[in-house]
Amino acid sequence: DSGVTQTPKHLITATGQRVTLRCSPRSGDLSVYWYQQSLDQGLQFLIQYYNGEERAKGNILERFSAQQFPDLHSELNLSSLELGDSALYFCASSESTRALNYGYTFGSGTRLTVV
Amino acid sequence: DAKTTQPTSMDCAEGRAANLPCNHSTISGNEYVYWYRQIHSQGPQYIIHGLKNNETNEMASLIITEDRKSSTLILPHATLRDTAVYYCIVRSPYPLGGTASKLTFGTGTRLQVTL
């Protein structure tokens, strides 16, 4: 157990639907990062939050959005789902966005299948 | 962040040392070298990081050349459980201009440990 909790572990949904993925960071970590890993794209950075504020954006589609709540958990919302959104979605956390950190801690991921 | 080049795949016999190379010829002075690994669809796992001195921890050793243009991750006694994709990442831990120091994953080296 890495200390980063992602739910659900598996999700199957139809095209056009909307889903929410949840991430609870490791205790004490203020930063949360979301990554998407599909078969042909590798690990792609989506977005980062630090203590409730968005800090960096990667290749995140407009149909996707995220937020970090006061208790520091984060949610990634995916809407108008397409077959190509099928992927593993990982959340990671770290102590600080500024300090030299000793690495991110990743969760075990959510496997999303769009049918 | 500087780009890295790694071999696509490597094999190693169980019990032998696995030496995984990484080229990062455009690394700048404040950039660190990080290594992560991903075991079959699990979340990536932090292994080690360094700036210019060689580093060792309970998982591995990191050897960085004097000019810092390349590095080698050493798993001293590889086991079957070390079969994974290994990612070498170069980045500054300190964000500039408010840009967070996200991790950018390349394609990595697929290490296969065999009996």
CSV table of N, CA and C in Angstrom, one decimal, chain A residues 35 37 43 45 48 55-56 88 90 97-104 106-107 111, chain B residues 32 34 36 38 41-44 46 49 91 93-95 98 100-103 105:
chain,number,residue,atom,x,y,z
A,35,TYR,N,-2.3,11.4,-14.1
A,35,TYR,CA,-1.6,10.9,-15.3
A,35,TYR,C,-2.6,10.0,-16.0
A,37,GLN,N,-2.5,6.8,-18.8
A,37,GLN,CA,-1.7,5.9,-19.5
A,37,GLN,C,-2.5,5.0,-20.4
A,43,LEU,N,2.8,7.2,-20.3
A,43,LEU,CA,2.3,8.0,-19.2
A,43,LEU,C,2.2,9.5,-19.5
A,45,PHE,N,1.1,13.3,-18.5
A,45,PHE,CA,0.7,14.2,-17.4
A,45,PHE,C,-0.5,15.0,-17.8
A,48,GLN,N,-1.9,19.1,-12.3
A,48,GLN,CA,-1.4,19.1,-10.9
A,48,GLN,C,-2.2,20.1,-10.1
A,55,ARG,N,-1.9,24.0,-10.4
A,55,ARG,CA,-0.5,24.5,-10.5
A,55,ARG,C,0.1,24.3,-11.9
A,56,ALA,N,-0.3,23.2,-12.5
A,56,ALA,CA,0.2,22.9,-13.8
A,56,ALA,C,-0.8,22.1,-14.6
A,88,LEU,N,-5.6,3.6,-18.3
A,88,LEU,CA,-5.3,3.6,-16.8
A,88,LEU,C,-5.1,5.1,-16.4
A,90,PHE,N,-3.8,7.4,-13.3
A,90,PHE,CA,-3.0,7.3,-12.1
A,90,PHE,C,-3.0,8.7,-11.4
A,97,THR,N,5.3,21.4,-3.7
A,97,THR,CA,5.6,21.7,-5.1
A,97,THR,C,6.9,22.5,-5.3
A,98,ARG,N,7.4,22.9,-4.2
A,98,ARG,CA,8.7,23.7,-4.3
A,98,ARG,C,9.9,23.0,-3.7
A,99,ALA,N,9.7,22.2,-2.7
A,99,ALA,CA,10.9,21.6,-2.1
A,99,ALA,C,11.5,20.5,-3.0
A,100,LEU,N,12.7,20.2,-2.7
A,100,LEU,CA,13.3,19.0,-3.4
A,100,LEU,C,12.6,17.8,-2.8
A,101,ASN,N,11.8,17.2,-3.6
A,101,ASN,CA,11.1,16.0,-3.0
A,101,ASN,C,11.7,14.7,-3.5
A,102,TYR,N,11.5,13.8,-2.7
A,102,TYR,CA,12.2,12.5,-3.0
A,102,TYR,C,11.3,11.6,-3.8
A,103,GLY,N,10.5,12.2,-4.6
A,103,GLY,CA,9.7,11.4,-5.6
A,103,GLY,C,8.3,11.4,-5.3
A,104,TYR,N,7.5,11.2,-6.3
A,104,TYR,CA,6.1,11.1,-6.2
A,104,TYR,C,5.7,9.7,-5.6
A,106,PHE,N,2.7,7.1,-6.2
A,106,PHE,CA,1.6,6.8,-7.1
A,106,PHE,C,0.6,5.9,-6.5
A,107,GLY,N,-0.6,6.0,-6.8
A,107,GLY,CA,-1.7,5.1,-6.5
A,107,GLY,C,-1.7,3.9,-7.4
A,111,ARG,N,-8.7,1.7,-13.8
A,111,ARG,CA,-8.7,1.3,-15.2
A,111,ARG,C,-10.1,1.6,-15.8
B,32,TYR,N,18.1,17.3,-11.7
B,32,TYR,CA,18.4,16.1,-11.1
B,32,TYR,C,18.0,14.9,-12.1
B,34,TYR,N,16.2,11.3,-12.0
B,34,TYR,CA,15.3,10.5,-11.2
B,34,TYR,C,15.1,9.2,-12.0
B,36,TYR,N,12.4,5.8,-12.0
B,36,TYR,CA,11.1,5.2,-11.5
B,36,TYR,C,11.0,3.9,-12.3
B,38,GLN,N,7.9,0.8,-13.4
B,38,GLN,CA,6.5,0.4,-13.4
B,38,GLN,C,6.4,-1.1,-13.7
B,41,SER,N,1.5,-2.5,-15.3
B,41,SER,CA,0.2,-1.7,-15.0
B,41,SER,C,0.0,-1.3,-13.6
B,42,GLN,N,1.0,-1.5,-12.7
B,42,GLN,CA,0.9,-0.9,-11.4
B,42,GLN,C,1.3,0.6,-11.5
B,43,GLY,N,1.1,1.3,-10.4
B,43,GLY,CA,1.6,2.7,-10.4
B,43,GLY,C,3.1,2.7,-10.4
B,44,PRO,N,3.7,3.7,-11.1
B,44,PRO,CA,5.1,3.8,-11.1
B,44,PRO,C,5.6,4.0,-9.7
B,46,TYR,N,9.0,5.1,-7.2
B,46,TYR,CA,10.2,5.8,-7.2
B,46,TYR,C,11.3,4.9,-6.7
B,49,HIS,N,17.2,9.0,-6.9
B,49,HIS,CA,17.5,10.2,-7.7
B,49,HIS,C,18.9,10.8,-7.2
B,91,ARG,N,14.8,16.4,-14.4
B,91,ARG,CA,14.0,17.6,-14.1
B,91,ARG,C,14.6,18.4,-13.0
B,93,PRO,N,13.9,20.2,-9.6
B,93,PRO,CA,13.0,20.0,-8.5
B,93,PRO,C,12.4,21.3,-8.1
B,94,TYR,N,13.0,22.4,-8.5
B,94,TYR,CA,12.5,23.7,-8.1
B,94,TYR,C,11.7,24.4,-9.3
B,95,PRO,N,10.5,24.6,-9.1
B,95,PRO,CA,9.7,25.2,-10.3
B,95,PRO,C,10.2,26.6,-10.5
B,98,GLY,N,6.6,29.7,-11.4
B,98,GLY,CA,5.3,29.2,-11.0
B,98,GLY,C,5.0,27.9,-11.7
B,100,ALA,N,5.1,24.1,-12.1
B,100,ALA,CA,5.4,23.0,-11.2
B,100,ALA,C,6.3,22.0,-11.8
B,101,SER,N,7.1,21.4,-11.0
B,101,SER,CA,8.1,20.4,-11.5
B,101,SER,C,7.5,19.1,-11.7
B,102,LYS,N,6.7,19.0,-12.7
B,102,LYS,CA,6.0,17.7,-13.0
B,102,LYS,C,7.0,16.7,-13.5
B,103,LEU,N,6.7,15.4,-13.4
B,103,LEU,CA,7.5,14.4,-14.0
B,103,LEU,C,7.0,14.1,-15.4
B,105,PHE,N,7.4,11.4,-18.3
B,105,PHE,CA,7.8,10.1,-18.6
B,105,PHE,C,8.1,9.9,-20.0
